[in-house]
Amino acid sequence: MSSSLRKDYLTKPIFGWAKGVLPTMSATEREALEAGDVWWDADLFTGNPDWDKLLKVAPATLTAEEQAFMTGPVDRLCEMLDDWKINWELRDLPPDVWDFIKREKFFGMIIPKAYGGLGFSPYAHSEVVRKISSRSVVAAVTVMVPNSLGPGELLMKFGTDEQRQRWLPRLADGSDIPCFGLTSPEAGSDAASMIDSGVICKGTFEGEEVLGLRLNWHKRYITLGPVATLIGLAFKAYDPDHLIGDQDELGITVALIPHDLAGVEIGRRHLPSMQVFQNGPNWG
């Protein structure tokens, strides 16, 4: 009886009140929520997980090429890393380490070989970062970000052929260093709440009238931001004059912004967790 009373006169009214005051789910939030799926982890919520099902899954393995990279360039990189010198003397990776990372294509692990990358698996990427982090968190984060938060994967999935041909080889060999601008002072890393915007408009660029975006953004805590030459910028796009369609609000999208484009500002570095991997704000 007490359980029924609690449910009818306490729990149900509280849930009803909470449902009324919480904001409704936007289309973007719903799309993000429904984009993924569940694996064996769903069994954990049943209270009776099927352990045999988990044990039947074959463990991930490295290919011969990936293993050779682990015992070759990765080991050599680890030998070059002096964490005390990096964090307390240089406040950065040494120039020869930066050069080695670029030359050995650490920034291009997930980029296909057709574009000059290494074409490694997610497991290999994980193992490389794990091993480097045993020597230097700064070096590990520096290698990790272009292969996880950089624009490379977005270009592979959503870019045009022209964009892939132009940018992927340069990202693979370190000619361009990427960063991904999502986090902002107003919304943190909650993409649905960010106020950074891009308005579709006509204007003059390099002497020609073009259809483009007028961007307004402020990002912070952007890893590799202070040294990036190519910013993958997340923002909400708007088309108030209906120049490309009937919708006013087009949702969240990403643009590639060269760091030296007029109007781009790179701020002073942050020092997250007392680790000196390159991290800082940008705006424009």
Short mmCIF file of C-alpha atoms in Angstrom, two decimals:
data_model
loop_
_atom_site.label_atom_id
_atom_site.label_comp_id
_atom_site.label_asym_id
_atom_site.label_seq_id
_atom_site.Cartn_x
_atom_site.Cartn_y
_atom_site.Cartn_z
CA MET A 1 0.00 0.00 0.00
CA SER A 2 2.73 2.44 0.98
CA SER A 3 4.48 1.83 -2.33
CA SER A 4 1.30 2.59 -4.27
CA LEU A 5 0.66 5.75 -2.27
CA ARG A 6 4.21 6.94 -2.85
CA LYS A 7 3.88 6.29 -6.58
CA ASP A 8 0.49 8.00 -6.94
CA TYR A 9 0.93 10.98 -4.64
CA LEU A 10 4.67 11.66 -4.69
CA THR A 11 6.57 10.14 -7.59
CA LYS A 12 3.98 10.75 -10.32
CA PRO A 13 3.44 14.45 -9.51
CA ILE A 14 7.20 15.05 -9.34
CA PHE A 15 7.74 13.41 -12.72
CA GLY A 16 4.85 15.39 -14.16
CA TRP A 17 6.27 18.66 -12.85
CA ALA A 18 9.79 17.85 -14.11
CA LYS A 19 8.47 16.94 -17.57
CA GLY A 20 6.76 20.30 -17.78
CA VAL A 21 9.75 22.45 -16.83
CA LEU A 22 12.43 20.65 -18.83
CA PRO A 23 13.11 22.06 -22.31
CA THR A 24 11.83 20.08 -25.27
CA MET A 25 14.28 18.05 -27.32
CA SER A 26 15.39 19.80 -30.50
CA ALA A 27 15.59 18.03 -33.85
CA THR A 28 19.39 18.21 -33.68
CA GLU A 29 19.46 16.67 -30.20
CA ARG A 30 17.10 13.88 -31.25
CA GLU A 31 19.19 13.15 -34.34
CA ALA A 32 22.33 12.91 -32.21
CA LEU A 33 20.58 10.65 -29.68
CA GLU A 34 19.30 8.28 -32.35
CA ALA A 35 22.52 8.22 -34.37
CA GLY A 36 24.20 5.58 -32.23
CA ASP A 37 23.30 2.04 -31.29
CA VAL A 38 23.94 -0.33 -28.40
CA TRP A 39 26.18 -3.35 -28.08
CA TRP A 40 26.77 -5.79 -25.26
CA ASP A 41 26.78 -2.86 -22.83
CA ALA A 42 22.97 -2.91 -23.07
CA ASP A 43 23.09 -6.24 -21.20
CA LEU A 44 24.51 -4.48 -18.16
CA PHE A 45 21.24 -2.62 -17.69
CA THR A 46 19.24 -5.85 -17.63
CA GLY A 47 20.84 -6.88 -14.36
CA ASN A 48 21.71 -10.25 -15.88
CA PRO A 49 24.38 -9.70 -18.56
CA ASP A 50 25.23 -12.50 -20.97
CA TRP A 51 28.94 -13.01 -20.26
CA ASP A 52 29.25 -15.80 -22.82
CA LYS A 53 28.14 -13.34 -25.51
CA LEU A 54 30.93 -10.98 -24.49
CA LEU A 55 33.59 -13.69 -24.36
CA LYS A 56 32.72 -14.84 -27.89
CA VAL A 57 33.82 -11.49 -29.31
CA ALA A 58 37.28 -11.84 -30.82
CA PRO A 59 39.83 -9.34 -29.44
CA ALA A 60 41.10 -6.63 -31.75
CA THR A 61 44.54 -7.20 -33.24
CA LEU A 62 47.13 -5.14 -35.06
CA THR A 63 48.07 -5.80 -38.66
CA ALA A 64 51.73 -6.48 -39.46
CA GLU A 65 52.07 -2.92 -40.74
CA GLU A 66 50.51 -1.46 -37.61
CA GLN A 67 52.73 -3.60 -35.38
CA ALA A 68 55.81 -2.45 -37.31
CA PHE A 69 54.76 1.15 -36.69
CA MET A 70 54.44 0.42 -32.96
CA THR A 71 57.93 -1.06 -32.71
CA GLY A 72 59.44 1.46 -35.12
CA PRO A 73 58.31 5.11 -35.17
CA VAL A 74 56.30 4.87 -31.93
CA ASP A 75 59.22 3.45 -29.96
CA ARG A 76 61.57 6.05 -31.46
CA LEU A 77 59.18 8.83 -30.55
CA CYS A 78 58.95 7.57 -26.97
CA GLU A 79 62.75 7.61 -26.75
CA MET A 80 62.74 11.28 -27.77
CA LEU A 81 60.31 12.37 -25.04
CA ASP A 82 61.51 13.95 -21.79
CA ASP A 83 58.35 14.83 -19.87
CA TRP A 84 60.11 17.13 -17.37
CA LYS A 85 61.77 19.10 -20.14
CA ILE A 86 58.52 19.30 -22.10
CA ASN A 87 56.37 20.50 -19.18
CA TRP A 88 58.75 22.61 -17.10
CA GLU A 89 61.49 23.87 -19.39
CA LEU A 90 60.21 24.18 -22.95
CA ARG A 91 56.48 24.36 -22.16
CA ASP A 92 56.04 22.61 -25.49
CA LEU A 93 57.23 19.63 -27.48
CA PRO A 94 60.79 20.11 -28.78
CA PRO A 95 61.07 21.16 -32.45
CA ASP A 96 62.66 17.83 -33.41
CA VAL A 97 59.67 15.98 -31.89
CA TRP A 98 57.22 18.11 -33.87
CA ASP A 99 59.21 17.39 -37.03
CA PHE A 100 59.32 13.65 -36.31
CA ILE A 101 55.57 13.45 -35.64
CA LYS A 102 54.84 15.14 -38.96
CA ARG A 103 57.44 13.22 -40.96
CA GLU A 104 56.25 9.82 -39.72
CA LYS A 105 52.60 10.77 -40.37
CA PHE A 106 51.36 10.43 -36.80
CA PHE A 107 48.75 13.06 -37.74
CA GLY A 108 47.54 10.90 -40.62
CA MET A 109 46.88 7.58 -38.92
CA ILE A 110 43.18 7.45 -39.87
CA ILE A 111 43.59 9.06 -43.30
CA PRO A 112 43.48 6.50 -46.14
CA LYS A 113 46.68 5.61 -47.97
CA ALA A 114 45.15 6.96 -51.18
CA TYR A 115 45.51 10.43 -49.68
CA GLY A 116 48.95 9.90 -48.20
CA GLY A 117 47.86 8.71 -44.76
CA LEU A 118 48.61 5.48 -42.92
CA GLY A 119 45.10 4.02 -43.12
CA PHE A 120 45.25 2.50 -39.62
CA SER A 121 42.37 0.96 -37.68
CA PRO A 122 40.79 2.64 -34.64
CA TYR A 123 42.45 -0.04 -32.50
CA ALA A 124 45.89 0.86 -33.86
CA HIS A 125 45.20 4.54 -33.22
CA SER A 126 44.24 3.66 -29.64
CA GLU A 127 47.34 1.54 -29.09
CA VAL A 128 49.65 4.26 -30.45
CA VAL A 129 48.15 6.87 -28.14
CA ARG A 130 48.22 4.48 -25.17
CA LYS A 131 51.91 3.78 -25.63
CA ILE A 132 52.90 7.41 -26.15
CA SER A 133 50.92 8.46 -23.07
CA SER A 134 53.11 6.20 -20.94
CA ARG A 135 55.95 8.63 -21.73
CA SER A 136 54.19 11.97 -22.20
CA VAL A 137 50.57 13.05 -21.96
CA VAL A 138 51.45 16.15 -23.96
CA ALA A 139 52.74 14.11 -26.89
CA ALA A 140 49.84 11.65 -26.66
CA VAL A 141 47.20 14.39 -26.80
CA THR A 142 49.04 16.11 -29.65
CA VAL A 143 48.94 12.90 -31.70
CA MET A 144 45.43 11.91 -30.63
CA VAL A 145 43.49 15.05 -31.53
CA PRO A 146 44.07 15.20 -35.32
CA ASN A 147 43.02 11.54 -35.54
CA SER A 148 39.88 11.92 -33.45
CA LEU A 149 38.72 15.55 -33.31
CA GLY A 150 40.40 16.81 -36.46
CA PRO A 151 38.55 17.52 -39.73
CA GLY A 152 40.13 14.53 -41.48
CA GLU A 153 37.31 12.07 -40.77
CA LEU A 154 34.67 14.69 -41.55
CA LEU A 155 36.33 15.33 -44.91
CA MET A 156 36.41 11.62 -45.68
CA LYS A 157 32.70 11.18 -44.90
CA PHE A 158 31.18 14.48 -45.99
CA GLY A 159 33.75 16.40 -48.04
CA THR A 160 33.73 16.84 -51.79
CA ASP A 161 36.37 15.15 -53.95
CA GLU A 162 38.00 18.54 -54.46
CA GLN A 163 38.18 19.14 -50.70
CA ARG A 164 39.61 15.67 -50.04
CA GLN A 165 42.28 16.07 -52.71
CA ARG A 166 43.25 19.48 -51.40
CA TRP A 167 43.30 18.94 -47.65
CA LEU A 168 43.77 15.26 -46.77
CA PRO A 169 47.35 14.92 -48.12
CA ARG A 170 48.34 18.10 -46.27
CA LEU A 171 46.77 16.86 -43.05
CA ALA A 172 48.42 13.45 -43.42
CA ASP A 173 51.98 14.78 -43.68
CA GLY A 174 51.58 17.63 -41.21
CA SER A 175 51.80 20.42 -43.78
CA ASP A 176 48.59 21.62 -42.15
CA ILE A 177 47.88 21.13 -38.45
CA PRO A 178 44.15 20.88 -37.66
CA CYS A 179 42.04 21.71 -34.66
CA PHE A 180 38.32 21.34 -34.04
CA GLY A 181 36.47 24.37 -32.69
CA LEU A 182 33.43 23.27 -30.70
CA THR A 183 33.78 24.33 -27.06
CA SER A 184 32.68 27.89 -26.28
CA PRO A 185 32.50 30.08 -23.14
CA GLU A 186 28.69 30.21 -23.29
CA ALA A 187 27.84 26.56 -23.94
CA GLY A 188 30.91 24.52 -23.09
CA SER A 189 30.96 21.47 -25.36
CA ASP A 190 27.16 21.27 -25.61
CA ALA A 191 26.81 21.69 -29.36
CA ALA A 192 23.05 22.17 -29.20
CA SER A 193 23.44 25.21 -26.93
CA MET A 194 26.21 27.06 -28.74
CA ILE A 195 25.54 30.55 -30.09
CA ASP A 196 28.33 30.61 -32.70
CA SER A 197 26.68 31.38 -36.02
CA GLY A 198 27.14 31.51 -39.76
CA VAL A 199 24.71 33.52 -41.88
CA ILE A 200 24.46 32.70 -45.58
CA CYS A 201 24.85 35.90 -47.56
CA LYS A 202 26.31 37.47 -50.66
CA GLY A 203 29.50 39.48 -50.44
CA THR A 204 32.77 40.37 -52.09
CA PHE A 205 35.76 38.06 -51.59
CA GLU A 206 39.07 38.56 -53.38
CA GLY A 207 37.43 40.99 -55.77
CA GLU A 208 34.51 38.75 -56.75
CA GLU A 209 30.91 38.65 -55.60
CA VAL A 210 30.30 35.27 -53.98
CA LEU A 211 27.70 33.37 -52.00
CA GLY A 212 29.21 32.53 -48.64
CA LEU A 213 28.92 32.57 -44.86
CA ARG A 214 29.41 35.49 -42.51
CA LEU A 215 30.75 33.82 -39.37
CA ASN A 216 30.67 35.02 -35.79
CA TRP A 217 32.23 32.75 -33.14
CA HIS A 218 34.16 32.55 -29.91
CA LYS A 219 35.77 29.22 -28.95
CA ARG A 220 38.00 28.22 -26.07
CA TYR A 221 39.89 25.15 -24.77
CA ILE A 222 40.63 24.20 -28.38
CA THR A 223 43.43 21.62 -28.40
CA LEU A 224 46.10 22.45 -31.00
CA GLY A 225 44.32 25.77 -31.54
CA PRO A 226 47.41 27.97 -30.94
CA VAL A 227 49.44 26.13 -33.62
CA ALA A 228 46.67 25.00 -35.97
CA THR A 229 46.73 26.18 -39.56
CA LEU A 230 43.27 24.78 -40.33
CA ILE A 231 40.28 25.21 -38.02
CA GLY A 232 37.33 22.85 -38.28
CA LEU A 233 34.70 25.25 -36.96
CA ALA A 234 31.34 24.08 -35.61
CA PHE A 235 28.50 26.61 -35.70
CA LYS A 236 24.79 26.99 -36.35
CA ALA A 237 23.95 28.02 -39.90
CA TYR A 238 21.14 30.41 -40.82
CA ASP A 239 19.63 31.45 -44.16
CA PRO A 240 17.31 34.38 -43.34
CA ASP A 241 17.17 35.56 -46.97
CA HIS A 242 16.51 32.02 -48.29
CA LEU A 243 19.48 32.14 -50.64
CA ILE A 244 19.87 28.35 -50.77
CA GLY A 245 16.45 27.07 -49.70
CA ASP A 246 13.26 27.67 -47.74
CA GLN A 247 14.59 27.08 -44.22
CA ASP A 248 15.72 29.87 -41.90
CA GLU A 249 17.60 27.64 -39.46
CA LEU A 250 19.82 25.00 -41.05
CA GLY A 251 21.22 23.46 -37.86
CA ILE A 252 24.77 22.65 -36.84
CA THR A 253 27.42 22.39 -39.52
CA VAL A 254 31.20 22.60 -39.85
CA ALA A 255 33.40 24.79 -42.04
CA LEU A 256 37.14 24.66 -42.70
CA ILE A 257 38.75 27.99 -41.82
CA PRO A 258 42.41 28.77 -42.63
CA HIS A 259 44.02 30.34 -39.55
CA ASP A 260 45.34 33.30 -41.55
CA LEU A 261 41.97 34.27 -43.02
CA ALA A 262 41.17 37.94 -42.37
CA GLY A 263 39.14 38.28 -39.16
CA VAL A 264 40.43 35.14 -37.42
CA GLU A 265 41.97 35.81 -34.00
CA ILE A 266 44.06 33.31 -32.02
CA GLY A 267 44.21 34.00 -28.28
CA ARG A 268 46.74 33.24 -25.56
CA ARG A 269 47.30 29.63 -24.57
CA HIS A 270 45.43 27.86 -21.79
CA LEU A 271 47.21 25.51 -19.39
CA PRO A 272 44.72 22.65 -18.86
CA SER A 273 45.55 20.32 -15.96
CA MET A 274 49.08 21.79 -15.85
CA GLN A 275 49.83 19.99 -19.10
CA VAL A 276 51.41 22.03 -21.88
CA PHE A 277 49.83 20.50 -24.96
CA GLN A 278 48.82 23.33 -27.26
CA ASN A 279 45.38 24.55 -26.21
CA GLY A 280 43.72 27.93 -26.43
CA PRO A 281 40.90 30.17 -27.67
CA ASN A 282 40.07 31.54 -31.08
CA TRP A 283 37.37 33.84 -32.33
CA GLY A 284 36.30 35.80 -35.34
#
